[in-house]
Short mmCIF file of C-alpha atoms in Angstrom, two decimals:
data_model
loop_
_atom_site.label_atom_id
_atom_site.label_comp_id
_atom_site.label_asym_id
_atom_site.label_seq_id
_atom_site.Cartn_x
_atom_site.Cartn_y
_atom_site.Cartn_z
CA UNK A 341 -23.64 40.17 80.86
CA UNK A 342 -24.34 36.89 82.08
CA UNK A 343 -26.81 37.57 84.28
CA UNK A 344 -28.37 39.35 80.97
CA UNK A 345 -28.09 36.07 78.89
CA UNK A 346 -29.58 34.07 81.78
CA UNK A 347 -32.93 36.08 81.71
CA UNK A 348 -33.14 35.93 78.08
CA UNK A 349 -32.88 32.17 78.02
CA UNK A 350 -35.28 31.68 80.87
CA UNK A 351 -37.80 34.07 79.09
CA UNK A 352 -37.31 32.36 75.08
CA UNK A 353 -38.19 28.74 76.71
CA UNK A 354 -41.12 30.63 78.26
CA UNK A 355 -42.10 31.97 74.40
CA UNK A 356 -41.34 28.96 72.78
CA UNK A 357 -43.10 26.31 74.76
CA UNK A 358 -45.53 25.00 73.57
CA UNK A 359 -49.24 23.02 74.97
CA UNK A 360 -49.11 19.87 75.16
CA UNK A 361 -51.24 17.14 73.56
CA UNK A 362 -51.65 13.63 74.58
CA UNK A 363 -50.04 12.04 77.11
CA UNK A 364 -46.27 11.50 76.52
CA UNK A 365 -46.11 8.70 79.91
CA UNK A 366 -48.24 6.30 80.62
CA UNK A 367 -48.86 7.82 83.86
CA UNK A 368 -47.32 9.96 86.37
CA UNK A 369 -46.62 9.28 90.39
CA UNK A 370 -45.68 12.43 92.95
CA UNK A 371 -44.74 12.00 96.56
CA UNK A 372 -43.39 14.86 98.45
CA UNK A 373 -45.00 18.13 100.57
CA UNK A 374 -46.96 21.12 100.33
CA UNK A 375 -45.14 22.27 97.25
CA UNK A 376 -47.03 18.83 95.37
CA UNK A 377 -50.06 18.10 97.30
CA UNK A 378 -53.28 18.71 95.43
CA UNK A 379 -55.55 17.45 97.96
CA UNK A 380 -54.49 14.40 99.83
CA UNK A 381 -54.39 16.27 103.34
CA UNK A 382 -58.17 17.20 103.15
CA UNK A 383 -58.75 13.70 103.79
CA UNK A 384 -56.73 13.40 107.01
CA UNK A 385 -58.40 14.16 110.07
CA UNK A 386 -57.22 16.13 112.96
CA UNK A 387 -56.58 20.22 113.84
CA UNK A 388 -52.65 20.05 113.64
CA UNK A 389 -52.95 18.97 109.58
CA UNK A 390 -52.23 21.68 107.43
CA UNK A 391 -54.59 22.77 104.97
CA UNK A 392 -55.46 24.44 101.96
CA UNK A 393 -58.92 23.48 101.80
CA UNK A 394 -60.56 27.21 102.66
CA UNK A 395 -60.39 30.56 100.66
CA UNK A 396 -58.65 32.63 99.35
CA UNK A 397 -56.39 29.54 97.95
CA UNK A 398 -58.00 28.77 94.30
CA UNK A 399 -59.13 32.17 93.61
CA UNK A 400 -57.45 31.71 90.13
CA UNK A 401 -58.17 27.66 89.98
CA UNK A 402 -61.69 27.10 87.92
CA UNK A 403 -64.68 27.90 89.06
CA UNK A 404 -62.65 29.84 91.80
CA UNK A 405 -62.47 26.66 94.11
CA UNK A 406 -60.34 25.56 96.57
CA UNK A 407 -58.64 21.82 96.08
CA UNK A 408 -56.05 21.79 98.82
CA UNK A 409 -53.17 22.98 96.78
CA UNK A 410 -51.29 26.08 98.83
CA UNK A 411 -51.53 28.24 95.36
CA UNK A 412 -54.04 30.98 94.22
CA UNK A 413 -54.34 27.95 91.34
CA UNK A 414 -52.13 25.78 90.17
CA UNK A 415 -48.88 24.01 92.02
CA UNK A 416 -45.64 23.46 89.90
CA UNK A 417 -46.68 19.76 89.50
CA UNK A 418 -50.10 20.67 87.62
CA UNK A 419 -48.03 22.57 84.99
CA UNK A 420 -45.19 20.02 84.47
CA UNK A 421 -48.21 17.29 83.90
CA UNK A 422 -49.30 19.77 81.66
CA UNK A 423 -46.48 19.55 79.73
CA UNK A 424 -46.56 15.89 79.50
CA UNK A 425 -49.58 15.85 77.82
CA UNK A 426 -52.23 15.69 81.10
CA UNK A 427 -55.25 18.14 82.62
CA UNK A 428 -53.08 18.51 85.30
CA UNK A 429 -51.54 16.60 88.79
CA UNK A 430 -53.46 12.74 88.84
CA UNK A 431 -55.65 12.88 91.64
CA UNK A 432 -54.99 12.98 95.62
CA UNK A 433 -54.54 9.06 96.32
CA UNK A 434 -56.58 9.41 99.25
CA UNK A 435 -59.48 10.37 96.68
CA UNK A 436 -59.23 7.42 94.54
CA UNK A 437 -58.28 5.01 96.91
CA UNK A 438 -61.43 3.36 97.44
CA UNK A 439 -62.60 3.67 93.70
CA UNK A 440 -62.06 -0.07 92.71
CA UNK A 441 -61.13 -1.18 88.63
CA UNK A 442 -60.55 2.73 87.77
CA UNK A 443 -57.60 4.29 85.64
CA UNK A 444 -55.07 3.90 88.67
CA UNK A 445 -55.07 0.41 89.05
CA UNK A 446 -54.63 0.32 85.51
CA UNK A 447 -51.15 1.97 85.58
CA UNK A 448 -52.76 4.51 83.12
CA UNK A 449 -53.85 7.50 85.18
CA UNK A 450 -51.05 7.66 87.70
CA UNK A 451 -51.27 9.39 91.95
CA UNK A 452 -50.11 11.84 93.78
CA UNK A 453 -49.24 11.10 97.10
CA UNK A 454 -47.98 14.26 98.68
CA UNK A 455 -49.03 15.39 101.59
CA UNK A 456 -47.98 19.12 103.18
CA UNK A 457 -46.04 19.42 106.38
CA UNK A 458 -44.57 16.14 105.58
CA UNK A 459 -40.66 15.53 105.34
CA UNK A 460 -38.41 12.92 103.91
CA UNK A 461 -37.80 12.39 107.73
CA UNK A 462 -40.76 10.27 109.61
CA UNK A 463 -40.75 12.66 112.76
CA UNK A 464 -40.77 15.74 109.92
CA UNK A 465 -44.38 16.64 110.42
CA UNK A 466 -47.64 15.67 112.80
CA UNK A 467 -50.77 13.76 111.54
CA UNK A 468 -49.55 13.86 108.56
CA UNK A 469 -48.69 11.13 105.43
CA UNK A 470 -44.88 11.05 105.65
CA UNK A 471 -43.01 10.18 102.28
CA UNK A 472 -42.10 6.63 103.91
CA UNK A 473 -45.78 6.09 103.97
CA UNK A 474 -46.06 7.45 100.67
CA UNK A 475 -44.05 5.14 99.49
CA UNK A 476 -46.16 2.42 100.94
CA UNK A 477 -48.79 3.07 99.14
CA UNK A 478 -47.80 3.28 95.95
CA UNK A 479 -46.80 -0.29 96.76
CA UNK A 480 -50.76 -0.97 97.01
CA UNK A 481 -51.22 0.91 93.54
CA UNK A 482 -48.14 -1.33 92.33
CA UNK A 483 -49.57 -4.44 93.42
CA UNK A 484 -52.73 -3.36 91.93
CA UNK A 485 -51.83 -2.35 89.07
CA UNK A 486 -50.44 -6.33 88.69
CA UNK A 487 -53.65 -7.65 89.74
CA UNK A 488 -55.33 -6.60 86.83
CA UNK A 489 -52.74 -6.53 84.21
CA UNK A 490 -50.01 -8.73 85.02
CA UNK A 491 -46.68 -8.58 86.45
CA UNK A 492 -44.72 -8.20 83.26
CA UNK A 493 -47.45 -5.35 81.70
CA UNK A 494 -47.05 -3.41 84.96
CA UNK A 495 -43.32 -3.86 84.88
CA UNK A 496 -43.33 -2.14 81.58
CA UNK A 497 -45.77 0.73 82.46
CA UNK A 498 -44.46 1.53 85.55
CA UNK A 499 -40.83 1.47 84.08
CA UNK A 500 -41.94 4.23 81.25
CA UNK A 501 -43.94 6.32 83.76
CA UNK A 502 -42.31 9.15 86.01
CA UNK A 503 -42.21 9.63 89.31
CA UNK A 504 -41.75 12.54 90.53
CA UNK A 505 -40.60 13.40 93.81
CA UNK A 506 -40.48 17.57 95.46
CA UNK A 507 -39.62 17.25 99.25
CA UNK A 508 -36.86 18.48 102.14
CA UNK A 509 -38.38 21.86 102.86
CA UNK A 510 -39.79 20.92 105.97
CA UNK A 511 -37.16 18.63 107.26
CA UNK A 512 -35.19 21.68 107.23
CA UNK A 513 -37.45 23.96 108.74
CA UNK A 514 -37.53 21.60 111.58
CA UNK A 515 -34.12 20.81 112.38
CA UNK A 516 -33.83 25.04 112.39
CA UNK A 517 -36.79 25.67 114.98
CA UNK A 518 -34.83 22.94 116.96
CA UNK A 519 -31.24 25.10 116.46
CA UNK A 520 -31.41 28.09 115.06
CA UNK A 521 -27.10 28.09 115.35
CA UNK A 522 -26.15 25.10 114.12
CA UNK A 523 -22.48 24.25 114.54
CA UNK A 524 -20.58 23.50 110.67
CA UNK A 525 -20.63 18.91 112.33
CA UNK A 526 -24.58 19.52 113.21
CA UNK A 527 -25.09 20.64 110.19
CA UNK A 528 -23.30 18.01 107.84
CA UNK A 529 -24.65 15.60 109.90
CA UNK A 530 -28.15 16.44 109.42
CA UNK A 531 -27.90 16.86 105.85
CA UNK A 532 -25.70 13.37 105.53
CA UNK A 533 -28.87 12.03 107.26
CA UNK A 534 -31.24 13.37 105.12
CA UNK A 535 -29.97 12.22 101.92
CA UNK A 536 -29.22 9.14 103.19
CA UNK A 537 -32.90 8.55 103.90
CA UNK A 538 -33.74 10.71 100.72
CA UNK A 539 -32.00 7.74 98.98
CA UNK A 540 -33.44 4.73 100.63
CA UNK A 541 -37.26 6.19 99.53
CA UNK A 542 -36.18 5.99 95.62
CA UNK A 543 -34.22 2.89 96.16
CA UNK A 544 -37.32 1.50 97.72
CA UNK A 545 -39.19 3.51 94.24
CA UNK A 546 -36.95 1.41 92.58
CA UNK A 547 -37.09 -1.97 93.49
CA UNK A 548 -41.66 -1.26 93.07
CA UNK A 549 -40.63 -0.82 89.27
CA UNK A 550 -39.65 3.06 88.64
CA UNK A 551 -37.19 4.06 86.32
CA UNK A 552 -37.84 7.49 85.62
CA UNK A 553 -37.11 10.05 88.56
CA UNK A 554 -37.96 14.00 88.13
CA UNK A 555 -36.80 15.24 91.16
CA UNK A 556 -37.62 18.78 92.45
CA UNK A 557 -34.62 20.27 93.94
CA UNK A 558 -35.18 22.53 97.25
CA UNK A 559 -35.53 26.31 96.63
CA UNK A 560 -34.06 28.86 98.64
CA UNK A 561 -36.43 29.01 101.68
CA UNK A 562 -34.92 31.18 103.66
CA UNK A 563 -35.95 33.88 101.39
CA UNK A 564 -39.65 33.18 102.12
CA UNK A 565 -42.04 35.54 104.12
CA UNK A 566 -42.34 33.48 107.10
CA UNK A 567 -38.21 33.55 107.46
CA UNK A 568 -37.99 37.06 106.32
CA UNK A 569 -40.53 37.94 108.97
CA UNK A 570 -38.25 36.36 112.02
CA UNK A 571 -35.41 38.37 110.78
CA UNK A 572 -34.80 41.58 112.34
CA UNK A 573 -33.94 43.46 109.28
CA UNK A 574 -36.45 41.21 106.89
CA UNK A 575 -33.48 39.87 105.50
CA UNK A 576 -32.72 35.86 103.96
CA UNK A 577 -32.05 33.73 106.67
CA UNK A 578 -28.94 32.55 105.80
CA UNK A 579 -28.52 29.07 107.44
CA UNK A 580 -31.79 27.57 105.75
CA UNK A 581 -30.18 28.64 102.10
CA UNK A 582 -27.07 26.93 103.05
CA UNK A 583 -29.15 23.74 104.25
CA UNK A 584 -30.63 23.88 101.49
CA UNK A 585 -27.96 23.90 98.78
CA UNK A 586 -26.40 21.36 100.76
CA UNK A 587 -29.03 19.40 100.40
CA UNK A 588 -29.64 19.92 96.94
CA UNK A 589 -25.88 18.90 96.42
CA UNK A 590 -26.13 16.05 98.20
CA UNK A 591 -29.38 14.37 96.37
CA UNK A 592 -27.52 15.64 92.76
CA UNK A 593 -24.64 13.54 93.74
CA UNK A 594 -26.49 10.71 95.18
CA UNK A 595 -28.98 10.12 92.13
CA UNK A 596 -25.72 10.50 89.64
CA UNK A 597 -24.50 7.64 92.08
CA UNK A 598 -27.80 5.46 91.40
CA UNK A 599 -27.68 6.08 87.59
CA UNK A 600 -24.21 4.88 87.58
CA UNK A 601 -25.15 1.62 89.81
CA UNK A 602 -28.93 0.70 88.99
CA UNK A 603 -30.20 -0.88 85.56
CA UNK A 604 -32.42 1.75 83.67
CA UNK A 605 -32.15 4.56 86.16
CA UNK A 606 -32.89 7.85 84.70
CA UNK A 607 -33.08 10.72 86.46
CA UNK A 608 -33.71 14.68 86.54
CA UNK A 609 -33.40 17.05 88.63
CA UNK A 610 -35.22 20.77 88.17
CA UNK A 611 -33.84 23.40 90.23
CA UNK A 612 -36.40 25.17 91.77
CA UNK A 613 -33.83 26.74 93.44
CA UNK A 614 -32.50 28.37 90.66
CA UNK A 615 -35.90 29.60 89.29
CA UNK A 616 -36.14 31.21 92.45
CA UNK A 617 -33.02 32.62 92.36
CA UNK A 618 -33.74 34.57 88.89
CA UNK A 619 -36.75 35.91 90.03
CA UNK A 620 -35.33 37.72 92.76
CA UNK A 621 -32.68 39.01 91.19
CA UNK A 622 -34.33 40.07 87.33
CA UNK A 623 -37.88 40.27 89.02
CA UNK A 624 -39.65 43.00 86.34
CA UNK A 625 -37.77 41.10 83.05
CA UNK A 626 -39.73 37.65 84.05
CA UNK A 627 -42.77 39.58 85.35
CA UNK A 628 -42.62 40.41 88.78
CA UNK A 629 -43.08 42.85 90.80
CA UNK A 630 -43.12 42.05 94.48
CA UNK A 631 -40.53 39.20 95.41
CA UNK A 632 -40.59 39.63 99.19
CA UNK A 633 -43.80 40.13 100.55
CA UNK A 634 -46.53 37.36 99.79
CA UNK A 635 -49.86 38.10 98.00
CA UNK A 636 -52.25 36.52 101.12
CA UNK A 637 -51.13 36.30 104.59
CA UNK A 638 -50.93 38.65 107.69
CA UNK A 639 -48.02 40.31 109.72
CA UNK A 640 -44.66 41.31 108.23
CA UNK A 641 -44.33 40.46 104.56
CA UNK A 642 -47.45 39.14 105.23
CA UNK A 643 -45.60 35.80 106.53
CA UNK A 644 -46.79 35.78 110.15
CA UNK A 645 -49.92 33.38 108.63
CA UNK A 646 -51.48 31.80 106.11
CA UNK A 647 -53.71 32.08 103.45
CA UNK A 648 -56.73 32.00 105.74
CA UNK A 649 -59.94 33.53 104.75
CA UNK A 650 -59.67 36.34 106.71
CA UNK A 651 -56.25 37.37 105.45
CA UNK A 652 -55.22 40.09 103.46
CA UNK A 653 -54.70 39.35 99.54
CA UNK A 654 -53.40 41.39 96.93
CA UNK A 655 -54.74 42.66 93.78
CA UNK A 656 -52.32 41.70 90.86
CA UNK A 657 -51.32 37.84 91.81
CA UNK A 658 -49.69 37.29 88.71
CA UNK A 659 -46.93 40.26 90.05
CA UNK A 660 -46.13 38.50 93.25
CA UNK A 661 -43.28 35.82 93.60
CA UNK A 662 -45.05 33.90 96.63
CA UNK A 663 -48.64 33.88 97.22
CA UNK A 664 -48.50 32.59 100.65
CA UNK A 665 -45.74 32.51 103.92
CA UNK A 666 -44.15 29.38 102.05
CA UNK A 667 -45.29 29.19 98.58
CA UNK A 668 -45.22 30.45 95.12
CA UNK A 669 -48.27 31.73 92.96
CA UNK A 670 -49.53 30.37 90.14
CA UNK A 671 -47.34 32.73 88.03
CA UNK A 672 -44.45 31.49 89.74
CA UNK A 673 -45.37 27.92 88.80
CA UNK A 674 -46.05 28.32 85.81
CA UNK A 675 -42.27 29.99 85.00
CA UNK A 676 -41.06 27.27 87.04
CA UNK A 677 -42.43 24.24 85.49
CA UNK A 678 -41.24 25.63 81.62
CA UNK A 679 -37.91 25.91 83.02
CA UNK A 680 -37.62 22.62 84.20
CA UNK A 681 -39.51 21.43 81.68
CA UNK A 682 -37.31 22.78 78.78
CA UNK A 683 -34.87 24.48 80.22
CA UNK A 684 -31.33 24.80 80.12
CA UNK A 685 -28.62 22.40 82.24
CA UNK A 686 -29.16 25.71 84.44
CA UNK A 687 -32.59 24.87 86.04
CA UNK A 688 -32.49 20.97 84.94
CA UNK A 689 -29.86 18.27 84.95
CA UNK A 690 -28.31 16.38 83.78
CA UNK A 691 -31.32 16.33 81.19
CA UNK A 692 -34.18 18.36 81.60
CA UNK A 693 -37.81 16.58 82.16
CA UNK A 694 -38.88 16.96 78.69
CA UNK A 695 -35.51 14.57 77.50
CA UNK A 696 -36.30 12.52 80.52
CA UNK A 697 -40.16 12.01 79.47
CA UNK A 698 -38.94 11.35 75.67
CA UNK A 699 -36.41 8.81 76.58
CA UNK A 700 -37.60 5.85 75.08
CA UNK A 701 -34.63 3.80 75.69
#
């Protein structure tokens, strides 16, 4: 009965949201991995960066294009900017970089900074924009942004904008290629570690003038194709779930420790995880169909590759829970994002991002 009441919520704040209009932030700032970027690793150079540049990925973005982003169209970030009243994600900050006096350095278009295959860890990741970098340079924008309108106007901008911040996938896959078995002490320590660092990169977020945190939690990845398709029996790896939740716990309790301790800290935190976690278990009453296998790939579950150009894609996207090895479709996203959005203190807490965006206090 629960279970039934859980579905029905998830699917009413699906009917009832609603498009949004103008923007509700001044801007918007994302740092994390593949499950954010829009773009930013196109601009990197080197064969070990992971890409999304190539088809089939954008089959369902306009005009059919390929950005970068590891979806058939949109990433979870383009619909919760959506919701806050914008086209979609700001722009890669490696595009807009070198575009002197434009919106950014205004404080009133906003970056993302994600970058895939990066971690909250420096070593998580090769050639790639790691979220202590990313960090850095928002910095630039920051300082920018109080070149050209003042210390005390950026202040204020930056402390009404969000920041939003989706990361700790790969830091976990990484520590599990290393040891598979983790002992119970390997594993606490690692995720101690983690969040430790997890917390220095928003303190740091902090102190350059954000307020506003919407933090994506981490979902459970050990249900992905890729995983699935190491498993003997195509089964949930078990010990990336429970890295995962421990994880999650571990950031929840930390940013409830920094609202408690900083001035104006306000924070979110939308559980992916828990999205995830209804689709697979009430697939066909949110939509679904297929919430093993991914739409494009190659191998078992079709999680032996990516979405190259020469891999195998499926017909009805909008049926599939994960369009590639690693990552959801546009359909997915979409559900997502409205549950985090609006949802209930079930896939957002302690307020959900819509409260957080509204808070004018």
């Amino acid at each position: 009965m629960a279970r039934r009441i859980l579905v029905i919520a998830l699917v009413a704040v699906v009917v009832c949201a609603v498009g949004a209009a103008a923007a509700k932030v001044p801007a918007l700032y994302v740092f994390g991995d593949s499950t954010a970027d829009v773009g930013n690793n196109n601009y990197l150079a080197g064969a070990a960066v992971p890409r999304a540049n190539f088809p089939h990925n954008g089959i369902d973005f306009a005009t059919s294009r390929p950005t970068g982003r590891f979806s058939n169209g949109y990433n979870g970030v383009d619909f919760l900017a959506l919701h806050m009243g914008f086209r979609r994600s700001p722009p890669p900050f490696l595009a807009v970089a070198n575009k002197t006096g434009n919106q950014l350095f205004r404080g009133l278009q906003g970056a993302n900074f994600a970058s895939a295959g990066s971690g909250i860890l420096d070593t998580t990741g090769s050639s790639i924009i790691p979220m202590s970098m990313q960090v850095e340079q928002f910095a630039t924008v920051q300082r920018n942004i109080s070149a050209h309108i003042s210390k005390e106007a950026a202040d204020s901008v930056l402390s009404r904008s969000l920041f939003l911040i989706s990361t700790g996938g790969n830091d976990i896959f990484a520590f599990f290629s290393r040891n598979s078995t983790p002992t119970a002490v390997e594993k606490q320590q690692f995720v101690v570690n983690l969040v430790a660092l997890y917390t220095n990169h928003v303190k740091a977020l902090y102190d350059l003038g954000a307020r506003k945190f919407a933090v994506i939690d981490v979902p459970p990845i050990g249900c992905c194709p890729y995983p699935r398709s190491l498993h003997p029996l195509g089964a949930c790896i078990d010990v990336l779930n429970e890295l995962a939740r421990e994880l999650n716990k571990g950031v929840k309790d930390a940013m409830h420790g920094h609202s408690a301790s900083f001035t104006g800290f306000k924070h979110s935190i939308g559980s992916s995880h828990a999205v995830v976690q209804s689709i697979m278990k009430h697939p066909q009453r949110l939509g679904f169909k297929e919430v093993t296998t991914a739409c494009c790939g190659s191998g078992r579950f079709n999680g032996g590759s990516g979405c190259t150009p020469n891999a195998t894609m499926c017909d009805k996207r909008h049926e599939y829970l994960f369009w590639d090895l690693l990552h959801p479709t546009h359909a997915t996203s979409k559900l997502a994002a409205v549950a985090i959005y609006n949802g209930s203190l079930r896939f957002a807490a302690p307020i959900n991002f819509r409260q957080l965006v509204e808070d004018q206090h």
